[in-house]
């Protein structure tokens, strides 16, 4: 099995982690930090960093949930593209390898409304955008829906082609408080990265896993809790991270982040917390 498709078992839940492709990011563009602080981390700020884009499937008896639905879709001159890199199987190829049919997925949870997390929600067929997971309820943070109202007025926007289509077909649910989906799967609001950002908790047979979305993009952010990407609401983000860390540590939970390769756990250190590979 390739590094781009990994599976693990959390109690009765089979977790498939599908990387739809690596991208590169210049952290100097993402973080507004004083020069002195950047100079202390040459490994992070000295060259572009490579990161995956994970979509996650949760399967088990009576359970088929997808967390995030991204498509590796960059124009040829996009700075995110890594020279010479060939992306792996796309989300649908990864699901097929995991023996999951899109029509069998019951619930799709979008951690937040940034394009790489939702641009595979619909497919263009004969000039019409159709739900890629036609039998699923789709869960989006209500505050992200509210924030995209202007984009939805443009019929050609990505938001209109995806969430707009799902909304019209009555397949979209808006979430603004913790929501239990059954089988130990729960959506928990964790705003900051976006106003409606949410994480997913899976609890089965005494084991706990979180799909944290973009609560953290890099392990360094766990160790430097005041670091925040430029587009985040820093106050909300710090509050979400603090609340989350306390719970995840208590539960000794496994963690999967969209853009962190290592499946990890939080661990206390002398100065705070870190993310250790599990
Ligand atoms: Zn992201």
PDB file of N, CA and C in Angstrom, residues 25-113:
ATOM      1  N   UNK A  25       4.185  24.947  -0.132  1.00  0.00           N
ATOM      2  CA  UNK A  25       3.759  26.266   0.357  1.00  0.00           C
ATOM      3  C   UNK A  25       4.971  27.000   0.923  1.00  0.00           C
ATOM      4  N   UNK A  26       5.038  28.270   0.628  1.00  0.00           N
ATOM      5  CA  UNK A  26       6.050  29.140   1.213  1.00  0.00           C
ATOM      6  C   UNK A  26       5.462  29.714   2.500  1.00  0.00           C
ATOM      7  N   UNK A  27       6.003  29.289   3.630  1.00  0.00           N
ATOM      8  CA  UNK A  27       5.426  29.706   4.916  1.00  0.00           C
ATOM      9  C   UNK A  27       5.555  31.201   5.169  1.00  0.00           C
ATOM     10  N   UNK A  28       6.503  31.839   4.467  1.00  0.00           N
ATOM     11  CA  UNK A  28       6.612  33.303   4.606  1.00  0.00           C
ATOM     12  C   UNK A  28       5.354  33.993   4.099  1.00  0.00           C
ATOM     13  N   UNK A  29       4.669  33.330   3.145  1.00  0.00           N
ATOM     14  CA  UNK A  29       3.416  33.901   2.626  1.00  0.00           C
ATOM     15  C   UNK A  29       2.241  33.599   3.541  1.00  0.00           C
ATOM     16  N   UNK A  30       2.365  32.534   4.342  1.00  0.00           N
ATOM     17  CA  UNK A  30       1.246  32.101   5.185  1.00  0.00           C
ATOM     18  C   UNK A  30       1.229  32.785   6.552  1.00  0.00           C
ATOM     19  N   UNK A  31       2.430  33.058   7.086  1.00  0.00           N
ATOM     20  CA  UNK A  31       2.517  33.577   8.462  1.00  0.00           C
ATOM     21  C   UNK A  31       3.109  34.977   8.469  1.00  0.00           C
ATOM     22  N   UNK A  32       2.533  35.839   9.286  1.00  0.00           N
ATOM     23  CA  UNK A  32       3.052  37.177   9.508  1.00  0.00           C
ATOM     24  C   UNK A  32       3.839  37.141  10.800  1.00  0.00           C
ATOM     25  N   UNK A  33       5.115  36.794  10.735  1.00  0.00           N
ATOM     26  CA  UNK A  33       5.899  36.665  11.961  1.00  0.00           C
ATOM     27  C   UNK A  33       7.113  37.579  11.882  1.00  0.00           C
ATOM     28  N   UNK A  34       7.578  38.067  13.040  1.00  0.00           N
ATOM     29  CA  UNK A  34       8.786  38.898  13.016  1.00  0.00           C
ATOM     30  C   UNK A  34       9.969  38.112  12.443  1.00  0.00           C
ATOM     31  N   UNK A  35      10.848  38.847  11.755  1.00  0.00           N
ATOM     32  CA  UNK A  35      12.021  38.254  11.104  1.00  0.00           C
ATOM     33  C   UNK A  35      12.811  37.372  12.088  1.00  0.00           C
ATOM     34  N   UNK A  36      12.956  37.876  13.331  1.00  0.00           N
ATOM     35  CA  UNK A  36      13.765  37.147  14.315  1.00  0.00           C
ATOM     36  C   UNK A  36      13.158  35.775  14.604  1.00  0.00           C
ATOM     37  N   UNK A  37      11.831  35.722  14.642  1.00  0.00           N
ATOM     38  CA  UNK A  37      11.166  34.461  14.941  1.00  0.00           C
ATOM     39  C   UNK A  37      11.307  33.491  13.764  1.00  0.00           C
ATOM     40  N   UNK A  38      11.216  34.034  12.544  1.00  0.00           N
ATOM     41  CA  UNK A  38      11.383  33.186  11.355  1.00  0.00           C
ATOM     42  C   UNK A  38      12.811  32.662  11.262  1.00  0.00           C
ATOM     43  N   UNK A  39      13.754  33.527  11.615  1.00  0.00           N
ATOM     44  CA  UNK A  39      15.165  33.138  11.530  1.00  0.00           C
ATOM     45  C   UNK A  39      15.475  31.962  12.455  1.00  0.00           C
ATOM     46  N   UNK A  40      14.697  31.840  13.523  1.00  0.00           N
ATOM     47  CA  UNK A  40      14.899  30.724  14.452  1.00  0.00           C
ATOM     48  C   UNK A  40      14.390  29.393  13.924  1.00  0.00           C
ATOM     49  N   UNK A  41      13.699  29.414  12.782  1.00  0.00           N
ATOM     50  CA  UNK A  41      13.139  28.186  12.205  1.00  0.00           C
ATOM     51  C   UNK A  41      13.469  28.079  10.714  1.00  0.00           C
ATOM     52  N   UNK A  42      14.796  27.959  10.414  1.00  0.00           N
ATOM     53  CA  UNK A  42      15.198  27.933   8.992  1.00  0.00           C
ATOM     54  C   UNK A  42      14.594  26.742   8.232  1.00  0.00           C
ATOM     55  N   UNK A  43      14.326  25.643   8.943  1.00  0.00           N
ATOM     56  CA  UNK A  43      13.740  24.464   8.287  1.00  0.00           C
ATOM     57  C   UNK A  43      12.332  24.766   7.761  1.00  0.00           C
ATOM     58  N   UNK A  44      11.642  25.699   8.414  1.00  0.00           N
ATOM     59  CA  UNK A  44      10.267  26.027   8.007  1.00  0.00           C
ATOM     60  C   UNK A  44      10.220  27.188   7.012  1.00  0.00           C
ATOM     61  N   UNK A  45      11.074  28.189   7.246  1.00  0.00           N
ATOM     62  CA  UNK A  45      10.942  29.421   6.465  1.00  0.00           C
ATOM     63  C   UNK A  45      12.035  29.572   5.411  1.00  0.00           C
ATOM     64  N   UNK A  46      13.024  28.682   5.413  1.00  0.00           N
ATOM     65  CA  UNK A  46      14.160  28.795   4.488  1.00  0.00           C
ATOM     66  C   UNK A  46      13.852  28.273   3.100  1.00  0.00           C
ATOM     67  N   UNK A  47      12.887  27.362   2.968  1.00  0.00           N
ATOM     68  CA  UNK A  47      12.503  26.822   1.659  1.00  0.00           C
ATOM     69  C   UNK A  47      11.035  26.415   1.719  1.00  0.00           C
ATOM     70  N   UNK A  48      10.403  26.243   0.537  1.00  0.00           N
ATOM     71  CA  UNK A  48       8.996  25.848   0.563  1.00  0.00           C
ATOM     72  C   UNK A  48       8.821  24.513   1.288  1.00  0.00           C
ATOM     73  N   UNK A  49       7.704  24.359   1.979  1.00  0.00           N
ATOM     74  CA  UNK A  49       7.404  23.115   2.691  1.00  0.00           C
ATOM     75  C   UNK A  49       6.414  22.299   1.866  1.00  0.00           C
ATOM     76  N   UNK A  50       6.586  20.979   1.933  1.00  0.00           N
ATOM     77  CA  UNK A  50       5.718  20.091   1.167  1.00  0.00           C
ATOM     78  C   UNK A  50       4.621  19.549   2.080  1.00  0.00           C
ATOM     79  N   UNK A  51       3.378  19.621   1.621  1.00  0.00           N
ATOM     80  CA  UNK A  51       2.296  19.105   2.458  1.00  0.00           C
ATOM     81  C   UNK A  51       1.272  18.317   1.654  1.00  0.00           C
ATOM     82  N   UNK A  52       0.674  17.314   2.284  1.00  0.00           N
ATOM     83  CA  UNK A  52      -0.348  16.518   1.603  1.00  0.00           C
ATOM     84  C   UNK A  52      -1.720  17.186   1.692  1.00  0.00           C
ATOM     85  N   UNK A  53      -2.674  16.633   0.975  1.00  0.00           N
ATOM     86  CA  UNK A  53      -4.088  17.027   1.124  1.00  0.00           C
ATOM     87  C   UNK A  53      -4.873  15.737   1.380  1.00  0.00           C
ATOM     88  N   UNK A  54      -5.248  15.527   2.619  1.00  0.00           N
ATOM     89  CA  UNK A  54      -5.921  14.284   2.997  1.00  0.00           C
ATOM     90  C   UNK A  54      -7.437  14.405   2.941  1.00  0.00           C
ATOM     91  N   UNK A  55      -8.067  13.397   2.358  1.00  0.00           N
ATOM     92  CA  UNK A  55      -9.493  13.165   2.545  1.00  0.00           C
ATOM     93  C   UNK A  55      -9.583  11.855   3.326  1.00  0.00           C
ATOM     94  N   UNK A  56     -10.596  11.730   4.164  1.00  0.00           N
ATOM     95  CA  UNK A  56     -10.629  10.586   5.084  1.00  0.00           C
ATOM     96  C   UNK A  56     -11.983   9.888   4.991  1.00  0.00           C
ATOM     97  N   UNK A  57     -11.935   8.569   4.823  1.00  0.00           N
ATOM     98  CA  UNK A  57     -13.187   7.805   4.819  1.00  0.00           C
ATOM     99  C   UNK A  57     -13.279   6.969   6.094  1.00  0.00           C
ATOM    100  N   UNK A  58     -14.464   6.981   6.708  1.00  0.00           N
ATOM    101  CA  UNK A  58     -14.731   6.194   7.912  1.00  0.00           C
ATOM    102  C   UNK A  58     -15.745   5.128   7.536  1.00  0.00           C
ATOM    103  N   UNK A  59     -15.352   3.882   7.687  1.00  0.00           N
ATOM    104  CA  UNK A  59     -16.242   2.792   7.278  1.00  0.00           C
ATOM    105  C   UNK A  59     -16.413   1.782   8.398  1.00  0.00           C
ATOM    106  N   UNK A  60     -17.503   1.053   8.333  1.00  0.00           N
ATOM    107  CA  UNK A  60     -17.774   0.001   9.311  1.00  0.00           C
ATOM    108  C   UNK A  60     -19.199  -0.454   9.112  1.00  0.00           C
ATOM    109  N   UNK A  61     -19.644  -1.411   9.920  1.00  0.00           N
ATOM    110  CA  UNK A  61     -21.018  -1.881   9.773  1.00  0.00           C
ATOM    111  C   UNK A  61     -22.013  -0.705   9.901  1.00  0.00           C
ATOM    112  N   UNK A  62     -22.757  -0.436   8.845  1.00  0.00           N
ATOM    113  CA  UNK A  62     -23.752   0.638   8.868  1.00  0.00           C
ATOM    114  C   UNK A  62     -23.169   2.031   8.808  1.00  0.00           C
ATOM    115  N   UNK A  63     -21.887   2.147   8.504  1.00  0.00           N
ATOM    116  CA  UNK A  63     -21.216   3.446   8.561  1.00  0.00           C
ATOM    117  C   UNK A  63     -20.413   3.690   7.285  1.00  0.00           C
ATOM    118  N   UNK A  64     -20.657   4.835   6.638  1.00  0.00           N
ATOM    119  CA  UNK A  64     -19.809   5.251   5.512  1.00  0.00           C
ATOM    120  C   UNK A  64     -19.818   6.774   5.463  1.00  0.00           C
ATOM    121  N   UNK A  65     -18.740   7.356   5.997  1.00  0.00           N
ATOM    122  CA  UNK A  65     -18.648   8.808   6.146  1.00  0.00           C
ATOM    123  C   UNK A  65     -17.380   9.293   5.448  1.00  0.00           C
ATOM    124  N   UNK A  66     -17.488  10.371   4.720  1.00  0.00           N
ATOM    125  CA  UNK A  66     -16.315  10.991   4.103  1.00  0.00           C
ATOM    126  C   UNK A  66     -16.053  12.334   4.777  1.00  0.00           C
ATOM    127  N   UNK A  67     -14.802  12.553   5.170  1.00  0.00           N
ATOM    128  CA  UNK A  67     -14.415  13.838   5.744  1.00  0.00           C
ATOM    129  C   UNK A  67     -13.571  14.579   4.701  1.00  0.00           C
ATOM    130  N   UNK A  68     -14.116  15.617   4.153  1.00  0.00           N
ATOM    131  CA  UNK A  68     -13.532  16.467   3.111  1.00  0.00           C
ATOM    132  C   UNK A  68     -13.479  15.760   1.751  1.00  0.00           C
ATOM    133  N   UNK A  69     -13.709  16.544   0.730  1.00  0.00           N
ATOM    134  CA  UNK A  69     -13.778  16.018  -0.638  1.00  0.00           C
ATOM    135  C   UNK A  69     -13.030  16.970  -1.553  1.00  0.00           C
ATOM    136  N   UNK A  70     -11.741  16.721  -1.724  1.00  0.00           N
ATOM    137  CA  UNK A  70     -10.907  17.624  -2.517  1.00  0.00           C
ATOM    138  C   UNK A  70     -10.504  17.025  -3.849  1.00  0.00           C
ATOM    139  N   UNK A  71     -10.217  17.930  -4.769  1.00  0.00           N
ATOM    140  CA  UNK A  71      -9.758  17.560  -6.104  1.00  0.00           C
ATOM    141  C   UNK A  71      -8.430  18.280  -6.316  1.00  0.00           C
ATOM    142  N   UNK A  72      -7.424  17.566  -6.810  1.00  0.00           N
ATOM    143  CA  UNK A  72      -6.102  18.164  -7.065  1.00  0.00           C
ATOM    144  C   UNK A  72      -6.193  18.920  -8.376  1.00  0.00           C
ATOM    145  N   UNK A  73      -6.556  20.184  -8.290  1.00  0.00           N
ATOM    146  CA  UNK A  73      -6.956  20.926  -9.475  1.00  0.00           C
ATOM    147  C   UNK A  73      -6.277  22.295  -9.467  1.00  0.00           C
ATOM    148  N   UNK A  74      -5.044  22.346  -9.974  1.00  0.00           N
ATOM    149  CA  UNK A  74      -4.286  23.594  -9.961  1.00  0.00           C
ATOM    150  C   UNK A  74      -3.927  23.995 -11.390  1.00  0.00           C
ATOM    151  N   UNK A  75      -3.992  25.281 -11.695  1.00  0.00           N
ATOM    152  CA  UNK A  75      -3.508  25.705 -13.012  1.00  0.00           C
ATOM    153  C   UNK A  75      -2.006  25.431 -13.124  1.00  0.00           C
ATOM    154  N   UNK A  76      -1.503  25.239 -14.357  1.00  0.00           N
ATOM    155  CA  UNK A  76      -0.107  24.810 -14.544  1.00  0.00           C
ATOM    156  C   UNK A  76       0.915  25.758 -13.928  1.00  0.00           C
ATOM    157  N   UNK A  77       0.546  27.036 -13.749  1.00  0.00           N
ATOM    158  CA  UNK A  77       1.524  27.981 -13.199  1.00  0.00           C
ATOM    159  C   UNK A  77       1.310  28.227 -11.700  1.00  0.00           C
ATOM    160  N   UNK A  78       0.488  27.398 -11.042  1.00  0.00           N
ATOM    161  CA  UNK A  78       0.207  27.604  -9.612  1.00  0.00           C
ATOM    162  C   UNK A  78       1.477  27.398  -8.787  1.00  0.00           C
ATOM    163  N   UNK A  79       1.741  28.315  -7.839  1.00  0.00           N
ATOM    164  CA  UNK A  79       2.960  28.177  -7.025  1.00  0.00           C
ATOM    165  C   UNK A  79       2.939  26.930  -6.140  1.00  0.00           C
ATOM    166  N   UNK A  80       1.733  26.364  -5.929  1.00  0.00           N
ATOM    167  CA  UNK A  80       1.635  25.158  -5.080  1.00  0.00           C
ATOM    168  C   UNK A  80       2.191  23.906  -5.757  1.00  0.00           C
ATOM    169  N   UNK A  81       2.304  23.923  -7.075  1.00  0.00           N
ATOM    170  CA  UNK A  81       2.735  22.714  -7.791  1.00  0.00           C
ATOM    171  C   UNK A  81       4.227  22.464  -7.569  1.00  0.00           C
ATOM    172  N   UNK A  82       4.569  21.194  -7.325  1.00  0.00           N
ATOM    173  CA  UNK A  82       5.952  20.800  -7.090  1.00  0.00           C
ATOM    174  C   UNK A  82       6.536  20.353  -8.437  1.00  0.00           C
ATOM    175  N   UNK A  83       7.639  20.970  -8.882  1.00  0.00           N
ATOM    176  CA  UNK A  83       8.192  20.618 -10.195  1.00  0.00           C
ATOM    177  C   UNK A  83       8.442  19.112 -10.307  1.00  0.00           C
ATOM    178  N   UNK A  84       7.956  18.517 -11.383  1.00  0.00           N
ATOM    179  CA  UNK A  84       8.209  17.104 -11.659  1.00  0.00           C
ATOM    180  C   UNK A  84       7.333  16.146 -10.881  1.00  0.00           C
ATOM    181  N   UNK A  85       6.465  16.656 -10.029  1.00  0.00           N
ATOM    182  CA  UNK A  85       5.650  15.779  -9.168  1.00  0.00           C
ATOM    183  C   UNK A  85       4.383  15.319  -9.893  1.00  0.00           C
ATOM    184  N   UNK A  86       4.117  14.033  -9.819  1.00  0.00           N
ATOM    185  CA  UNK A  86       2.886  13.466 -10.371  1.00  0.00           C
ATOM    186  C   UNK A  86       1.938  13.153  -9.216  1.00  0.00           C
ATOM    187  N   UNK A  87       0.744  13.745  -9.183  1.00  0.00           N
ATOM    188  CA  UNK A  87      -0.172  13.425  -8.079  1.00  0.00           C
ATOM    189  C   UNK A  87      -0.643  11.978  -8.163  1.00  0.00           C
ATOM    190  N   UNK A  88      -1.008  11.389  -7.018  1.00  0.00           N
ATOM    191  CA  UNK A  88      -1.475   9.992  -7.001  1.00  0.00           C
ATOM    192  C   UNK A  88      -2.905   9.891  -7.538  1.00  0.00           C
ATOM    193  N   UNK A  89      -3.543   8.750  -7.326  1.00  0.00           N
ATOM    194  CA  UNK A  89      -4.959   8.559  -7.655  1.00  0.00           C
ATOM    195  C   UNK A  89      -5.775   9.684  -7.042  1.00  0.00           C
ATOM    196  N   UNK A  90      -6.844  10.083  -7.721  1.00  0.00           N
ATOM    197  CA  UNK A  90      -7.681  11.123  -7.123  1.00  0.00           C
ATOM    198  C   UNK A  90      -8.583  10.520  -6.037  1.00  0.00           C
ATOM    199  N   UNK A  91      -9.443  11.352  -5.456  1.00  0.00           N
ATOM    200  CA  UNK A  91     -10.301  10.897  -4.357  1.00  0.00           C
ATOM    201  C   UNK A  91     -11.127   9.666  -4.759  1.00  0.00           C
ATOM    202  N   UNK A  92     -11.665   9.693  -5.970  1.00  0.00           N
ATOM    203  CA  UNK A  92     -12.555   8.601  -6.381  1.00  0.00           C
ATOM    204  C   UNK A  92     -11.757   7.321  -6.622  1.00  0.00           C
ATOM    205  N   UNK A  93     -10.527   7.477  -7.142  1.00  0.00           N
ATOM    206  CA  UNK A  93      -9.633   6.326  -7.277  1.00  0.00           C
ATOM    207  C   UNK A  93      -9.264   5.756  -5.916  1.00  0.00           C
ATOM    208  N   UNK A  94      -8.983   6.652  -4.970  1.00  0.00           N
ATOM    209  CA  UNK A  94      -8.634   6.222  -3.617  1.00  0.00           C
ATOM    210  C   UNK A  94      -9.787   5.513  -2.934  1.00  0.00           C
ATOM    211  N   UNK A  95     -11.003   6.025  -3.149  1.00  0.00           N
ATOM    212  CA  UNK A  95     -12.187   5.376  -2.562  1.00  0.00           C
ATOM    213  C   UNK A  95     -12.378   3.988  -3.183  1.00  0.00           C
ATOM    214  N   UNK A  96     -12.182   3.891  -4.504  1.00  0.00           N
ATOM    215  CA  UNK A  96     -12.332   2.598  -5.180  1.00  0.00           C
ATOM    216  C   UNK A  96     -11.323   1.585  -4.637  1.00  0.00           C
ATOM    217  N   UNK A  97     -10.071   2.044  -4.440  1.00  0.00           N
ATOM    218  CA  UNK A  97      -9.042   1.166  -3.856  1.00  0.00           C
ATOM    219  C   UNK A  97      -9.445   0.702  -2.453  1.00  0.00           C
ATOM    220  N   UNK A  98     -10.220   1.546  -1.765  1.00  0.00           N
ATOM    221  CA  UNK A  98     -10.687   1.219  -0.413  1.00  0.00           C
ATOM    222  C   UNK A  98     -12.031   0.488  -0.448  1.00  0.00           C
ATOM    223  N   UNK A  99     -12.465   0.107  -1.655  1.00  0.00           N
ATOM    224  CA  UNK A  99     -13.732  -0.617  -1.850  1.00  0.00           C
ATOM    225  C   UNK A  99     -14.939   0.190  -1.355  1.00  0.00           C
ATOM    226  N   UNK A 100     -14.880   1.499  -1.599  1.00  0.00           N
ATOM    227  CA  UNK A 100     -16.003   2.368  -1.223  1.00  0.00           C
ATOM    228  C   UNK A 100     -16.601   2.955  -2.502  1.00  0.00           C
ATOM    229  N   UNK A 101     -17.928   2.776  -2.666  1.00  0.00           N
ATOM    230  CA  UNK A 101     -18.604   3.385  -3.817  1.00  0.00           C
ATOM    231  C   UNK A 101     -19.192   4.729  -3.392  1.00  0.00           C
ATOM    232  N   UNK A 102     -18.987   5.782  -4.191  1.00  0.00           N
ATOM    233  CA  UNK A 102     -19.517   7.109  -3.828  1.00  0.00           C
ATOM    234  C   UNK A 102     -21.006   7.073  -3.483  1.00  0.00           C
ATOM    235  N   UNK A 103     -21.770   6.239  -4.189  1.00  0.00           N
ATOM    236  CA  UNK A 103     -23.222   6.192  -3.944  1.00  0.00           C
ATOM    237  C   UNK A 103     -23.553   5.582  -2.580  1.00  0.00           C
ATOM    238  N   UNK A 104     -22.599   4.893  -1.968  1.00  0.00           N
ATOM    239  CA  UNK A 104     -22.859   4.269  -0.666  1.00  0.00           C
ATOM    240  C   UNK A 104     -22.523   5.184   0.506  1.00  0.00           C
ATOM    241  N   UNK A 105     -21.861   6.297   0.219  1.00  0.00           N
ATOM    242  CA  UNK A 105     -21.487   7.214   1.309  1.00  0.00           C
ATOM    243  C   UNK A 105     -22.741   7.902   1.839  1.00  0.00           C
ATOM    244  N   UNK A 106     -22.917   7.823   3.162  1.00  0.00           N
ATOM    245  CA  UNK A 106     -24.151   8.336   3.790  1.00  0.00           C
ATOM    246  C   UNK A 106     -24.005   9.766   4.263  1.00  0.00           C
ATOM    247  N   UNK A 107     -22.772  10.116   4.656  1.00  0.00           N
ATOM    248  CA  UNK A 107     -22.555  11.448   5.213  1.00  0.00           C
ATOM    249  C   UNK A 107     -21.223  11.994   4.711  1.00  0.00           C
ATOM    250  N   UNK A 108     -21.235  13.234   4.294  1.00  0.00           N
ATOM    251  CA  UNK A 108     -20.004  13.922   3.910  1.00  0.00           C
ATOM    252  C   UNK A 108     -19.860  15.124   4.842  1.00  0.00           C
ATOM    253  N   UNK A 109     -18.739  15.180   5.544  1.00  0.00           N
ATOM    254  CA  UNK A 109     -18.488  16.305   6.453  1.00  0.00           C
ATOM    255  C   UNK A 109     -17.395  17.168   5.825  1.00  0.00           C
ATOM    256  N   UNK A 110     -17.685  18.441   5.628  1.00  0.00           N
ATOM    257  CA  UNK A 110     -16.675  19.366   5.115  1.00  0.00           C
ATOM    258  C   UNK A 110     -16.143  20.157   6.307  1.00  0.00           C
ATOM    259  N   UNK A 111     -14.840  20.011   6.587  1.00  0.00           N
ATOM    260  CA  UNK A 111     -14.295  20.673   7.776  1.00  0.00           C
ATOM    261  C   UNK A 111     -14.390  22.193   7.650  1.00  0.00           C
ATOM    262  N   UNK A 112     -14.202  22.705   6.417  1.00  0.00           N
ATOM    263  CA  UNK A 112     -14.357  24.142   6.203  1.00  0.00           C
ATOM    264  C   UNK A 112     -14.349  24.439   4.714  1.00  0.00           C
ATOM    265  N   UNK A 113     -14.874  25.611   4.384  1.00  0.00           N
ATOM    266  CA  UNK A 113     -15.128  25.921   2.977  1.00  0.00           C
ATOM    267  C   UNK A 113     -13.920  26.566   2.298  1.00  0.00           C
TER     268      UNK A 113
END
